[in-house]
Amino acid sequence: MTTVGEALVHSLKARGVDTVFGIPGVHTIELYRGLAGSGIRHVTPRHEQGAGFMADGYARATGKPGVAFVITGPGLTNILTPMAQARADSIPMLVISGVNRRESLGKGFGCLHELPDQLALARTVALHSETVEEPMQLEPALDRAFAALTSGRPGPVHIEVPTDVMPMEHALVPVASPKEPNPLPDLTTAAPRLAAARHPVILAGGGATRMDAPLTQLAERLGAPVVQTTNARGLMHGHPLAVPASPSLAAVRRLIESADLVLALGTELGPTDYDMYALGGLPDFPPMIRIDCCAEQLARHPVKLALEGRVEMLLPKLVEALPAGTPSASGKQRAAETRAAAMAGLGDLAAPYPGLVEMLITLRDRLPGAIIAGDSTQMIYAANLAYDHDRPGGWFNGSTGFGALGYAIPAAIGAAIGTPDTPVIALAGDGGAQFTQPEMMAAVEERLPVLFVIWNNSAFLEIGNAMRDVGIEVVGCDPVAPDYRCIAAACSMPHASAAPSPEAIAAALDKLLPLDGPKLLEIDARRGGAA
């Protein structure tokens, strides 16, 4: 006999799932019946929030949905924060949870892990959420889940299976073939408009992350500077047309506003990218051509031409459709001037920021091609403003969009699981690290090449500064940091400490590299420098 739980694992495997992040519990035991012999790797986090952030990091690193198993009640509530982060950043995540027996749902009997309405709670952040109430409903539910994960704007999807349904008999059925993609929109209007522009600018968002080669071709054909949002960093590394700087910066806003045509690729034009300093709104966009996979997103801003579709499908076709011509001669100069002005302006925003970026460049250059997953911490804030990463899709963090603390450590672990031959750096402040610090043991358990970098100033310093700026006495912003040498020893990880300077960080890395397993670098900002 095949049970519903076994059939679920079989169907996930058939759909290309190779890893599940989860913590077994009494309400998910039956989901694990078929897991051991399935070939699917199971990774055990220390908290369901960790499971969700690992699934997020895995999805960003691989482009495939990250999958998590969680128990009823607290398992689902614990993973809601990662689901909300995934929703904000359009990350495909499948959360499969248990739920109590069908006859108890909504009755308030006081069952173990009971929620008044678990499905309704999941629907507050999930693109789609449903209950499998009978064995025959499993495959259609998975079809709908994967359709939501792979078509339109991705995000978190939730399926719950009652504990009395999991052990029921289920007849295995063939997995449905994926549907044909929607036809591509007509590009015959967009291509001539782009070719005719004298001062075009391209805005690249997270939807363009995997399109480094065609984006470079397009930019060169048009002579167009390419402004990268946080989630697009790593594209066109070192290219003279690349502008790896925040469109919230005055210099970048001037570049955008001086264009005669803007092409926006997979960016939601949200305020955490385009109006971080609450200047009163988004830049004054010139005429815009916008490509996005979400119709609702396209309708949120007036544009000259909206093209609905995935950037990875449309961008190569757009390059092919461009007529031959002479690219804008001023593009490289405009990009260079903007890059220089953006870097020069960092110190005006916060005196330590240029030094922080220099330290990050030291990390990048000593671990070339690494994925860096970041938290809300000073070095990340500085680099989100102006920093050129060297790997497409290799720079992401939780400090924009939903902005969840505790993201970096588990997200880096998920990325390392998904890309086993790639070094991964988790960059967190001591405050954010304490949200998910126990997840380091999952990296030890899995023997992952992750460098945990802790920026330790024993403070929520940015929040403390913000309170001072508006005349509020600072309260609650000085959490005591643990002794990270002892933390590393408890996790059986090598540890090195450095003062906050590029030279000190380079010397500490000499002690830790090569990255043949998890290691911990503590940058002790209390020792002076760019604190």
mmCIF file of C-alpha atoms in Angstrom, residues 272-422:
data_model
loop_
_atom_site.group_PDB
_atom_site.id
_atom_site.type_symbol
_atom_site.label_atom_id
_atom_site.label_comp_id
_atom_site.label_asym_id
_atom_site.label_seq_id
_atom_site.Cartn_x
_atom_site.Cartn_y
_atom_site.Cartn_z
ATOM 1 C CA THR A 272 13.013 50.225 -0.406
ATOM 2 C CA ASP A 273 14.949 50.316 -3.679
ATOM 3 C CA TYR A 274 13.860 53.599 -5.246
ATOM 4 C CA ASP A 275 12.945 55.848 -2.293
ATOM 5 C CA MET A 276 14.913 54.524 0.661
ATOM 6 C CA TYR A 277 15.319 57.985 2.150
ATOM 7 C CA ALA A 278 11.650 58.961 1.806
ATOM 8 C CA LEU A 279 12.387 61.804 -0.570
ATOM 9 C CA GLY A 280 8.725 62.033 -1.375
ATOM 10 C CA GLY A 281 8.262 59.366 -3.973
ATOM 11 C CA LEU A 282 9.911 57.532 -6.809
ATOM 12 C CA PRO A 283 12.162 59.286 -9.324
ATOM 13 C CA ASP A 284 10.411 61.260 -12.039
ATOM 14 C CA PHE A 285 10.538 58.477 -14.584
ATOM 15 C CA PRO A 286 10.858 59.375 -18.265
ATOM 16 C CA PRO A 287 8.779 57.368 -20.768
ATOM 17 C CA MET A 288 9.136 53.730 -19.694
ATOM 18 C CA ILE A 289 8.962 50.275 -21.282
ATOM 19 C CA ARG A 290 8.377 47.743 -18.571
ATOM 20 C CA ILE A 291 8.767 43.938 -18.631
ATOM 21 C CA ASP A 292 7.368 41.972 -15.703
ATOM 22 C CA CYS A 293 5.728 38.577 -15.213
ATOM 23 C CA CYS A 294 2.933 40.017 -13.042
ATOM 24 C CA ALA A 295 -0.032 41.847 -14.588
ATOM 25 C CA GLU A 296 -0.936 43.460 -11.249
ATOM 26 C CA GLN A 297 2.597 44.765 -10.927
ATOM 27 C CA LEU A 298 2.524 46.253 -14.425
ATOM 28 C CA ALA A 299 -0.697 48.084 -13.605
ATOM 29 C CA ARG A 300 0.731 49.868 -10.561
ATOM 30 C CA HIS A 301 2.724 52.496 -12.465
ATOM 31 C CA PRO A 302 1.897 54.399 -15.657
ATOM 32 C CA VAL A 303 4.230 53.315 -18.477
ATOM 33 C CA LYS A 304 4.592 53.903 -22.202
ATOM 34 C CA LEU A 305 4.521 50.181 -22.951
ATOM 35 C CA ALA A 306 3.925 47.193 -20.647
ATOM 36 C CA LEU A 307 5.052 43.708 -21.687
ATOM 37 C CA GLU A 308 3.833 40.842 -19.525
ATOM 38 C CA GLY A 309 6.213 37.901 -19.369
ATOM 39 C CA ARG A 310 9.295 36.533 -17.669
ATOM 40 C CA VAL A 311 12.477 38.476 -18.293
ATOM 41 C CA GLU A 312 14.364 35.265 -19.090
ATOM 42 C CA MET A 313 11.929 34.542 -21.905
ATOM 43 C CA LEU A 314 11.597 38.049 -23.325
ATOM 44 C CA LEU A 315 15.060 39.552 -22.992
ATOM 45 C CA PRO A 316 16.853 37.293 -25.534
ATOM 46 C CA LYS A 317 14.003 37.876 -27.994
ATOM 47 C CA LEU A 318 14.239 41.620 -27.461
ATOM 48 C CA VAL A 319 17.966 41.553 -28.244
ATOM 49 C CA GLU A 320 17.238 39.649 -31.474
ATOM 50 C CA ALA A 321 14.498 42.118 -32.438
ATOM 51 C CA LEU A 322 16.661 45.217 -32.113
ATOM 52 C CA PRO A 323 17.519 46.710 -35.489
ATOM 53 C CA ALA A 324 21.166 47.318 -36.296
ATOM 54 C CA GLY A 325 22.323 50.775 -35.340
ATOM 55 C CA THR A 326 24.890 52.858 -33.531
ATOM 56 C CA PRO A 327 24.635 52.683 -29.731
ATOM 57 C CA SER A 328 24.443 55.819 -27.637
ATOM 58 C CA ALA A 329 27.987 57.167 -27.389
ATOM 59 C CA SER A 330 27.424 58.773 -24.007
ATOM 60 C CA GLY A 331 26.304 55.648 -22.123
ATOM 61 C CA LYS A 332 29.671 54.613 -20.710
ATOM 62 C CA GLN A 333 30.486 58.157 -19.645
ATOM 63 C CA ARG A 334 27.103 58.607 -17.949
ATOM 64 C CA ALA A 335 27.542 55.267 -16.162
ATOM 65 C CA ALA A 336 31.077 56.115 -15.014
ATOM 66 C CA GLU A 337 30.057 59.533 -13.714
ATOM 67 C CA THR A 338 27.132 58.009 -11.833
ATOM 68 C CA ARG A 339 29.252 55.267 -10.262
ATOM 69 C CA ALA A 340 31.817 57.814 -9.100
ATOM 70 C CA ALA A 341 29.182 60.167 -7.711
ATOM 71 C CA ALA A 342 27.404 57.313 -5.926
ATOM 72 C CA MET A 343 30.588 56.155 -4.200
ATOM 73 C CA ALA A 344 31.581 59.724 -3.358
ATOM 74 C CA GLY A 345 28.180 60.307 -1.779
ATOM 75 C CA LEU A 346 28.357 57.326 0.589
ATOM 76 C CA GLY A 347 30.399 59.195 3.179
ATOM 77 C CA ASP A 348 27.899 62.040 3.160
ATOM 78 C CA LEU A 349 25.145 59.608 4.138
ATOM 79 C CA ALA A 350 27.153 57.929 6.902
ATOM 80 C CA ALA A 351 30.841 58.472 7.555
ATOM 81 C CA PRO A 352 31.709 54.760 7.993
ATOM 82 C CA TYR A 353 30.030 53.597 4.754
ATOM 83 C CA PRO A 354 32.983 53.906 2.316
ATOM 84 C CA GLY A 355 35.205 51.965 4.705
ATOM 85 C CA LEU A 356 32.556 49.285 5.116
ATOM 86 C CA VAL A 357 32.376 48.793 1.368
ATOM 87 C CA GLU A 358 36.169 48.482 1.210
ATOM 88 C CA MET A 359 36.025 45.739 3.828
ATOM 89 C CA LEU A 360 33.358 43.918 1.849
ATOM 90 C CA ILE A 361 35.470 44.157 -1.303
ATOM 91 C CA THR A 362 38.278 42.456 0.643
ATOM 92 C CA LEU A 363 35.917 39.584 1.479
ATOM 93 C CA ARG A 364 34.731 39.382 -2.125
ATOM 94 C CA ASP A 365 38.212 39.354 -3.610
ATOM 95 C CA ARG A 366 39.512 36.712 -1.218
ATOM 96 C CA LEU A 367 36.530 34.451 -2.004
ATOM 97 C CA PRO A 368 35.845 35.220 -5.683
ATOM 98 C CA GLY A 369 32.526 34.047 -7.059
ATOM 99 C CA ALA A 370 31.050 33.528 -3.592
ATOM 100 C CA ILE A 371 27.368 33.910 -2.796
ATOM 101 C CA ILE A 372 26.817 36.497 -0.063
ATOM 102 C CA ALA A 373 23.591 36.292 1.933
ATOM 103 C CA GLY A 374 23.138 39.279 4.215
ATOM 104 C CA ASP A 375 21.107 40.505 7.135
ATOM 105 C CA SER A 376 20.132 43.992 8.228
ATOM 106 C CA THR A 377 23.545 45.218 9.361
ATOM 107 C CA GLN A 378 25.855 48.155 8.647
ATOM 108 C CA MET A 379 28.034 46.514 5.998
ATOM 109 C CA ILE A 380 24.953 45.353 4.096
ATOM 110 C CA TYR A 381 23.307 48.777 4.306
ATOM 111 C CA ALA A 382 26.427 50.401 2.874
ATOM 112 C CA ALA A 383 26.858 47.852 0.080
ATOM 113 C CA ASN A 384 23.203 47.953 -0.933
ATOM 114 C CA LEU A 385 23.834 51.608 -1.727
ATOM 115 C CA ALA A 386 26.930 51.092 -3.875
ATOM 116 C CA TYR A 387 28.789 47.822 -4.352
ATOM 117 C CA ASP A 388 29.649 45.676 -7.379
ATOM 118 C CA HIS A 389 29.380 41.963 -6.658
ATOM 119 C CA ASP A 390 31.164 39.463 -8.879
ATOM 120 C CA ARG A 391 28.547 36.708 -9.280
ATOM 121 C CA PRO A 392 25.114 37.059 -10.941
ATOM 122 C CA GLY A 393 22.479 36.169 -8.372
ATOM 123 C CA GLY A 394 25.161 36.002 -5.716
ATOM 124 C CA TRP A 395 24.125 39.009 -3.614
ATOM 125 C CA PHE A 396 20.885 38.967 -1.652
ATOM 126 C CA ASN A 397 19.803 39.990 1.817
ATOM 127 C CA GLY A 398 16.869 40.568 4.106
ATOM 128 C CA SER A 399 17.308 44.312 4.589
ATOM 129 C CA THR A 400 15.010 45.442 1.763
ATOM 130 C CA GLY A 401 11.399 44.537 1.073
ATOM 131 C CA PHE A 402 9.997 42.712 4.104
ATOM 132 C CA GLY A 403 13.270 43.229 5.981
ATOM 133 C CA ALA A 404 13.334 40.250 8.360
ATOM 134 C CA LEU A 405 16.208 40.024 10.838
ATOM 135 C CA GLY A 406 17.859 36.638 11.249
ATOM 136 C CA TYR A 407 17.858 35.968 7.510
ATOM 137 C CA ALA A 408 21.575 35.687 6.676
ATOM 138 C CA ILE A 409 22.705 32.575 8.548
ATOM 139 C CA PRO A 410 19.978 30.141 7.406
ATOM 140 C CA ALA A 411 19.698 31.658 3.907
ATOM 141 C CA ALA A 412 23.433 31.108 3.409
ATOM 142 C CA ILE A 413 23.036 27.493 4.516
ATOM 143 C CA GLY A 414 20.221 26.971 2.002
ATOM 144 C CA ALA A 415 22.337 28.529 -0.750
ATOM 145 C CA ALA A 416 25.259 26.250 0.121
ATOM 146 C CA ILE A 417 22.997 23.185 -0.011
ATOM 147 C CA GLY A 418 21.804 24.211 -3.465
ATOM 148 C CA THR A 419 25.258 25.063 -4.874
ATOM 149 C CA PRO A 420 27.669 22.624 -3.203
ATOM 150 C CA ASP A 421 30.740 23.719 -5.197
ATOM 151 C CA THR A 422 30.309 27.424 -4.398
#
